[in-house]
Every structure is written in C-alpha cells, then in structure tokens.
Amino acid sequence: MTPYLSGKCTPGKKMIERLQMDGADIQWILNGNVQQQATTVLGETLMLSRYRMDIDTLFLKVRLHVQRFSDLYKPCVDAYAVLDHDKSIVDLSGSLENFLGYPQNTLTGMNLKSIMHPEDYGVVQRALEKETRNDAIVTFTSKFRKHDGSYITTECSLAMHTKPMSDLSEYAMILKSSDS
C-alpha cells in the first residue's frame, strides 16, 4: 500500500476492485478529488456560515475585554442576533432576549417583523431589498417591542452576507439603545 499512498504508482484494476469492495474512495485514491455528494437536510442544518462563528467569537472577545476593563468604558453594543434569509432570528447568545426582556429561547425562530415597530420594519425591508452588494451594512434607528409591550428606540446595524453554497442572504444584527 505504501507505493499507492505515497503517489509513486497507481493501483491496477484488481487492486482498485479490492479497494472498492473495502469501501475506499477510488476517486480520491486516483486523483485526490472527493466525489461530489448531495447536501442533506441534516448537513444544511449543521452548516454554520463563517460570519456566524466570527460574530460569536468577536462578541465573546468584547465581553471578556469589557469585563477586564469595565471601569474604563461601557460596551457600545447592547445585543446582537443572526437572522436567516426570511429574517427569522437565530440568536447565538440570548443577548437579544435579555435586552428586550423576553424569557430565554422565546425569540429563536421568530421573524424580525414581529418584534420591530410596523412602520420601521417596512423602511428596513425596502432598504434591504434595494441593497444588492454582499457584505453591505444597513444602519438605521428603529423601535423594538419589548416583552412587556412597550417599545425601545435603538440604533441598529444589519450586515448582509450570502449563505455559503447558496444564493440566500443572512444577516448579522447589532443593537444599541438610544433611550436615555
């Protein structure tokens, strides 16, 4: 097997048949390429976009940094969430629920429209539809509905990204309270 694995020679027909019967990936052995496999629903579910991991790592670093130097400054972001192509919330930290006073895990899967003031949502929706650049950032001021039914005015930014291996958009959202 060493000559085959080192690339000094390729296996013959009989050896290929034996390897195939043993479950070896013949395409990889012969040319180093993995056969294309159809993406499964489970695979789609497990796949995370690079920016989702990046934003989670970034906010973890910010939280650790703020804890270390809390006497020097106040954090500039109150909450963040990730939205899918339907603008449904995929919250990675629970910070949005804490910020708006909702019980844990109640906003996950909820559409942005259900927690944003109706007048503001229409403006944001039109801005996102006009924006065609990947990695664009849309910034606006909006009112978000808190769990008690009142509204809080926030500064909000949505960073648009394209989901890997797809034409669907995903959004990273950060919020900062504008209320005094």
PDB file of C-alpha atoms in Angstrom:
ATOM      1  CA  MET A   1       0.000   0.000   0.000  1.00  0.00           C
ATOM      2  CA  THR A   2       2.921   2.385   0.629  1.00  0.00           C
ATOM      3  CA  PRO A   3       3.660   2.980  -3.094  1.00  0.00           C
ATOM      4  CA  TYR A   4      -0.022   3.822  -3.671  1.00  0.00           C
ATOM      5  CA  LEU A   5      -0.282   6.155  -0.680  1.00  0.00           C
ATOM      6  CA  SER A   6       2.979   7.932  -1.486  1.00  0.00           C
ATOM      7  CA  GLY A   7       1.840   8.522  -5.070  1.00  0.00           C
ATOM      8  CA  LYS A   8       4.713   6.568  -6.669  1.00  0.00           C
ATOM      9  CA  CYS A   9       2.293   4.377  -8.606  1.00  0.00           C
ATOM     10  CA  THR A  10      -1.417   3.882  -9.130  1.00  0.00           C
ATOM     11  CA  PRO A  11      -3.254   0.671  -8.322  1.00  0.00           C
ATOM     12  CA  GLY A  12      -4.236  -1.679 -11.133  1.00  0.00           C
ATOM     13  CA  LYS A  13      -7.714  -2.944 -11.971  1.00  0.00           C
ATOM     14  CA  LYS A  14      -7.676  -5.846  -9.488  1.00  0.00           C
ATOM     15  CA  MET A  15      -6.390  -3.666  -6.650  1.00  0.00           C
ATOM     16  CA  ILE A  16      -8.991  -0.977  -7.431  1.00  0.00           C
ATOM     17  CA  GLU A  17     -11.736  -3.625  -7.230  1.00  0.00           C
ATOM     18  CA  ARG A  18     -10.396  -4.842  -3.865  1.00  0.00           C
ATOM     19  CA  LEU A  19     -10.162  -1.302  -2.516  1.00  0.00           C
ATOM     20  CA  GLN A  20     -13.664  -0.525  -3.755  1.00  0.00           C
ATOM     21  CA  MET A  21     -15.030  -3.652  -2.022  1.00  0.00           C
ATOM     22  CA  ASP A  22     -13.330  -2.445   1.187  1.00  0.00           C
ATOM     23  CA  GLY A  23     -15.165   0.888   0.879  1.00  0.00           C
ATOM     24  CA  ALA A  24     -12.238   3.052  -0.227  1.00  0.00           C
ATOM     25  CA  ASP A  25     -12.863   6.304  -2.108  1.00  0.00           C
ATOM     26  CA  ILE A  26     -11.431   5.389  -5.513  1.00  0.00           C
ATOM     27  CA  GLN A  27     -11.749   8.951  -6.877  1.00  0.00           C
ATOM     28  CA  TRP A  28      -9.556  10.221  -4.050  1.00  0.00           C
ATOM     29  CA  ILE A  29      -7.006   7.433  -4.475  1.00  0.00           C
ATOM     30  CA  LEU A  30      -6.684   8.008  -8.226  1.00  0.00           C
ATOM     31  CA  ASN A  31      -6.716  11.801  -8.431  1.00  0.00           C
ATOM     32  CA  GLY A  32      -7.100  13.318  -4.958  1.00  0.00           C
ATOM     33  CA  ASN A  33     -10.654  14.543  -5.601  1.00  0.00           C
ATOM     34  CA  VAL A  34     -13.593  13.752  -3.368  1.00  0.00           C
ATOM     35  CA  GLN A  35     -16.759  12.715  -5.175  1.00  0.00           C
ATOM     36  CA  GLN A  36     -19.487  15.320  -5.041  1.00  0.00           C
ATOM     37  CA  GLN A  37     -22.223  14.312  -2.651  1.00  0.00           C
ATOM     38  CA  ALA A  38     -25.690  15.803  -2.441  1.00  0.00           C
ATOM     39  CA  THR A  39     -26.127  18.066   0.561  1.00  0.00           C
ATOM     40  CA  THR A  40     -28.541  16.561   3.041  1.00  0.00           C
ATOM     41  CA  VAL A  41     -31.030  18.411   5.181  1.00  0.00           C
ATOM     42  CA  LEU A  42     -29.021  17.415   8.248  1.00  0.00           C
ATOM     43  CA  GLY A  43     -25.856  18.745   6.641  1.00  0.00           C
ATOM     44  CA  GLU A  44     -27.610  22.029   5.858  1.00  0.00           C
ATOM     45  CA  THR A  45     -28.734  22.254   9.467  1.00  0.00           C
ATOM     46  CA  LEU A  46     -25.255  21.671  10.841  1.00  0.00           C
ATOM     47  CA  MET A  47     -23.503  24.053   8.445  1.00  0.00           C
ATOM     48  CA  LEU A  48     -22.702  27.431  10.004  1.00  0.00           C
ATOM     49  CA  SER A  49     -21.656  30.448   7.995  1.00  0.00           C
ATOM     50  CA  ARG A  50     -18.192  31.785   8.630  1.00  0.00           C
ATOM     51  CA  TYR A  51     -19.544  35.117   9.787  1.00  0.00           C
ATOM     52  CA  ARG A  52     -21.816  33.458  12.366  1.00  0.00           C
ATOM     53  CA  MET A  53     -18.785  31.946  14.014  1.00  0.00           C
ATOM     54  CA  ASP A  54     -16.843  35.188  13.542  1.00  0.00           C
ATOM     55  CA  ILE A  55     -19.515  37.338  15.188  1.00  0.00           C
ATOM     56  CA  ASP A  56     -19.895  34.914  18.083  1.00  0.00           C
ATOM     57  CA  THR A  57     -16.114  34.926  18.608  1.00  0.00           C
ATOM     58  CA  LEU A  58     -15.972  38.716  18.277  1.00  0.00           C
ATOM     59  CA  PHE A  59     -18.662  39.277  20.907  1.00  0.00           C
ATOM     60  CA  LEU A  60     -17.058  36.760  23.235  1.00  0.00           C
ATOM     61  CA  LYS A  61     -13.811  38.726  22.974  1.00  0.00           C
ATOM     62  CA  VAL A  62     -15.675  42.005  23.533  1.00  0.00           C
ATOM     63  CA  ARG A  63     -17.445  40.594  26.619  1.00  0.00           C
ATOM     64  CA  LEU A  64     -14.160  39.338  28.068  1.00  0.00           C
ATOM     65  CA  HIS A  65     -12.426  42.633  27.299  1.00  0.00           C
ATOM     66  CA  VAL A  66     -15.263  44.675  28.825  1.00  0.00           C
ATOM     67  CA  GLN A  67     -15.217  42.536  31.969  1.00  0.00           C
ATOM     68  CA  ARG A  68     -11.487  43.100  32.306  1.00  0.00           C
ATOM     69  CA  PHE A  69     -11.687  46.868  31.811  1.00  0.00           C
ATOM     70  CA  SER A  70     -15.256  47.590  32.979  1.00  0.00           C
ATOM     71  CA  ASP A  71     -14.155  50.622  34.989  1.00  0.00           C
ATOM     72  CA  LEU A  72     -12.758  52.333  31.902  1.00  0.00           C
ATOM     73  CA  TYR A  73     -15.654  52.168  29.475  1.00  0.00           C
ATOM     74  CA  LYS A  74     -19.132  50.910  28.832  1.00  0.00           C
ATOM     75  CA  PRO A  75     -19.806  48.435  25.979  1.00  0.00           C
ATOM     76  CA  CYS A  76     -21.098  50.040  22.786  1.00  0.00           C
ATOM     77  CA  VAL A  77     -23.364  47.123  21.803  1.00  0.00           C
ATOM     78  CA  ASP A  78     -26.365  46.042  23.864  1.00  0.00           C
ATOM     79  CA  ALA A  79     -27.439  42.985  21.862  1.00  0.00           C
ATOM     80  CA  TYR A  80     -26.821  41.010  18.730  1.00  0.00           C
ATOM     81  CA  ALA A  81     -28.505  38.278  16.743  1.00  0.00           C
ATOM     82  CA  VAL A  82     -28.188  36.461  13.451  1.00  0.00           C
ATOM     83  CA  LEU A  83     -31.108  36.414  11.011  1.00  0.00           C
ATOM     84  CA  ASP A  84     -31.671  33.907   8.228  1.00  0.00           C
ATOM     85  CA  HIS A  85     -32.891  34.696   4.699  1.00  0.00           C
ATOM     86  CA  ASP A  86     -36.511  35.008   5.946  1.00  0.00           C
ATOM     87  CA  LYS A  87     -35.295  37.432   8.633  1.00  0.00           C
ATOM     88  CA  SER A  88     -36.063  34.879  11.330  1.00  0.00           C
ATOM     89  CA  ILE A  89     -33.897  35.151  14.426  1.00  0.00           C
ATOM     90  CA  VAL A  90     -31.109  32.658  15.025  1.00  0.00           C
ATOM     91  CA  ASP A  91     -29.813  34.146  18.273  1.00  0.00           C
ATOM     92  CA  LEU A  92     -26.467  32.715  19.292  1.00  0.00           C
ATOM     93  CA  SER A  93     -26.172  34.213  22.779  1.00  0.00           C
ATOM     94  CA  GLY A  94     -29.565  35.139  24.195  1.00  0.00           C
ATOM     95  CA  SER A  95     -28.420  38.784  24.338  1.00  0.00           C
ATOM     96  CA  LEU A  96     -31.385  39.972  22.246  1.00  0.00           C
ATOM     97  CA  GLU A  97     -33.853  38.283  24.605  1.00  0.00           C
ATOM     98  CA  ASN A  98     -32.116  39.783  27.644  1.00  0.00           C
ATOM     99  CA  PHE A  99     -32.047  43.224  26.023  1.00  0.00           C
ATOM    100  CA  LEU A 100     -35.779  43.148  25.200  1.00  0.00           C
ATOM    101  CA  GLY A 101     -36.806  41.395  28.427  1.00  0.00           C
ATOM    102  CA  TYR A 102     -38.056  38.147  26.854  1.00  0.00           C
ATOM    103  CA  PRO A 103     -37.694  34.761  28.561  1.00  0.00           C
ATOM    104  CA  GLN A 104     -34.807  32.635  27.342  1.00  0.00           C
ATOM    105  CA  ASN A 105     -35.271  30.886  23.950  1.00  0.00           C
ATOM    106  CA  THR A 106     -38.540  32.667  23.084  1.00  0.00           C
ATOM    107  CA  LEU A 107     -37.205  34.746  20.188  1.00  0.00           C
ATOM    108  CA  THR A 108     -35.314  31.997  18.379  1.00  0.00           C
ATOM    109  CA  GLY A 109     -37.087  31.356  15.078  1.00  0.00           C
ATOM    110  CA  MET A 110     -39.294  34.456  15.430  1.00  0.00           C
ATOM    111  CA  ASN A 111     -39.397  36.850  12.494  1.00  0.00           C
ATOM    112  CA  LEU A 112     -37.862  40.308  12.870  1.00  0.00           C
ATOM    113  CA  LYS A 113     -41.193  41.783  11.790  1.00  0.00           C
ATOM    114  CA  SER A 114     -42.854  40.517  14.984  1.00  0.00           C
ATOM    115  CA  ILE A 115     -40.532  42.474  17.310  1.00  0.00           C
ATOM    116  CA  MET A 116     -39.926  45.615  15.247  1.00  0.00           C
ATOM    117  CA  HIS A 117     -42.357  48.531  15.067  1.00  0.00           C
ATOM    118  CA  PRO A 118     -44.502  48.040  11.903  1.00  0.00           C
ATOM    119  CA  GLU A 119     -43.634  51.449  10.417  1.00  0.00           C
ATOM    120  CA  ASP A 120     -39.918  50.858  10.941  1.00  0.00           C
ATOM    121  CA  TYR A 121     -39.993  47.312   9.542  1.00  0.00           C
ATOM    122  CA  GLY A 122     -41.333  48.497   6.182  1.00  0.00           C
ATOM    123  CA  VAL A 123     -38.498  51.011   5.820  1.00  0.00           C
ATOM    124  CA  VAL A 124     -35.861  48.423   6.765  1.00  0.00           C
ATOM    125  CA  GLN A 125     -37.359  45.805   4.426  1.00  0.00           C
ATOM    126  CA  ARG A 126     -37.234  48.216   1.468  1.00  0.00           C
ATOM    127  CA  ALA A 127     -33.623  49.178   2.293  1.00  0.00           C
ATOM    128  CA  LEU A 128     -32.562  45.530   2.394  1.00  0.00           C
ATOM    129  CA  GLU A 129     -34.322  44.768  -0.904  1.00  0.00           C
ATOM    130  CA  LYS A 130     -32.528  47.684  -2.611  1.00  0.00           C
ATOM    131  CA  GLU A 131     -29.106  46.604  -1.341  1.00  0.00           C
ATOM    132  CA  THR A 132     -27.532  44.111  -3.721  1.00  0.00           C
ATOM    133  CA  ARG A 133     -23.918  44.087  -2.507  1.00  0.00           C
ATOM    134  CA  ASN A 134     -22.723  41.175  -0.430  1.00  0.00           C
ATOM    135  CA  ASP A 135     -21.138  42.291   2.865  1.00  0.00           C
ATOM    136  CA  ALA A 136     -23.178  45.515   2.807  1.00  0.00           C
ATOM    137  CA  ILE A 137     -24.150  47.119   6.105  1.00  0.00           C
ATOM    138  CA  VAL A 138     -27.505  48.853   6.548  1.00  0.00           C
ATOM    139  CA  THR A 139     -27.733  51.167   9.584  1.00  0.00           C
ATOM    140  CA  PHE A 140     -30.938  52.706  10.925  1.00  0.00           C
ATOM    141  CA  THR A 141     -32.814  53.788  14.050  1.00  0.00           C
ATOM    142  CA  SER A 142     -35.822  51.692  14.959  1.00  0.00           C
ATOM    143  CA  LYS A 143     -38.205  50.841  17.760  1.00  0.00           C
ATOM    144  CA  PHE A 144     -38.202  47.235  19.030  1.00  0.00           C
ATOM    145  CA  ARG A 145     -41.074  45.742  21.028  1.00  0.00           C
ATOM    146  CA  LYS A 146     -40.102  44.618  24.499  1.00  0.00           C
ATOM    147  CA  HIS A 147     -41.718  41.646  26.241  1.00  0.00           C
ATOM    148  CA  ASP A 148     -43.947  43.989  28.301  1.00  0.00           C
ATOM    149  CA  GLY A 149     -45.380  45.510  25.080  1.00  0.00           C
ATOM    150  CA  SER A 150     -43.526  48.828  25.317  1.00  0.00           C
ATOM    151  CA  TYR A 151     -41.039  49.915  22.654  1.00  0.00           C
ATOM    152  CA  ILE A 152     -37.358  50.760  22.991  1.00  0.00           C
ATOM    153  CA  THR A 153     -35.632  53.001  20.447  1.00  0.00           C
ATOM    154  CA  THR A 154     -32.386  51.521  19.184  1.00  0.00           C
ATOM    155  CA  GLU A 155     -29.596  52.188  16.781  1.00  0.00           C
ATOM    156  CA  CYS A 156     -29.367  49.084  14.630  1.00  0.00           C
ATOM    157  CA  SER A 157     -26.985  47.743  12.003  1.00  0.00           C
ATOM    158  CA  LEU A 158     -27.587  44.747   9.754  1.00  0.00           C
ATOM    159  CA  ALA A 159     -24.619  43.226   7.938  1.00  0.00           C
ATOM    160  CA  MET A 160     -25.698  41.253   4.870  1.00  0.00           C
ATOM    161  CA  HIS A 161     -23.932  38.075   3.809  1.00  0.00           C
ATOM    162  CA  THR A 162     -24.672  35.281   1.361  1.00  0.00           C
ATOM    163  CA  LYS A 163     -25.076  31.844   2.898  1.00  0.00           C
ATOM    164  CA  PRO A 164     -22.285  29.540   1.680  1.00  0.00           C
ATOM    165  CA  MET A 165     -23.201  27.357  -1.317  1.00  0.00           C
ATOM    166  CA  SER A 166     -26.461  29.288  -1.717  1.00  0.00           C
ATOM    167  CA  ASP A 167     -27.945  32.484  -3.111  1.00  0.00           C
ATOM    168  CA  LEU A 168     -29.811  33.139   0.156  1.00  0.00           C
ATOM    169  CA  SER A 169     -28.949  36.136   2.319  1.00  0.00           C
ATOM    170  CA  GLU A 170     -28.218  36.004   6.031  1.00  0.00           C
ATOM    171  CA  TYR A 171     -27.837  38.960   8.366  1.00  0.00           C
ATOM    172  CA  ALA A 172     -25.809  39.761  11.466  1.00  0.00           C
ATOM    173  CA  MET A 173     -27.633  42.382  13.582  1.00  0.00           C
ATOM    174  CA  ILE A 174     -26.313  44.542  16.413  1.00  0.00           C
ATOM    175  CA  LEU A 175     -28.388  46.858  18.611  1.00  0.00           C
ATOM    176  CA  LYS A 176     -27.570  49.784  20.866  1.00  0.00           C
ATOM    177  CA  SER A 177     -30.205  51.525  22.976  1.00  0.00           C
ATOM    178  CA  SER A 178     -30.895  55.150  22.008  1.00  0.00           C
ATOM    179  CA  ASP A 179     -33.123  55.688  25.070  1.00  0.00           C
ATOM    180  CA  SER A 180     -31.591  57.635  27.919  1.00  0.00           C
TER     181      SER A 180
END
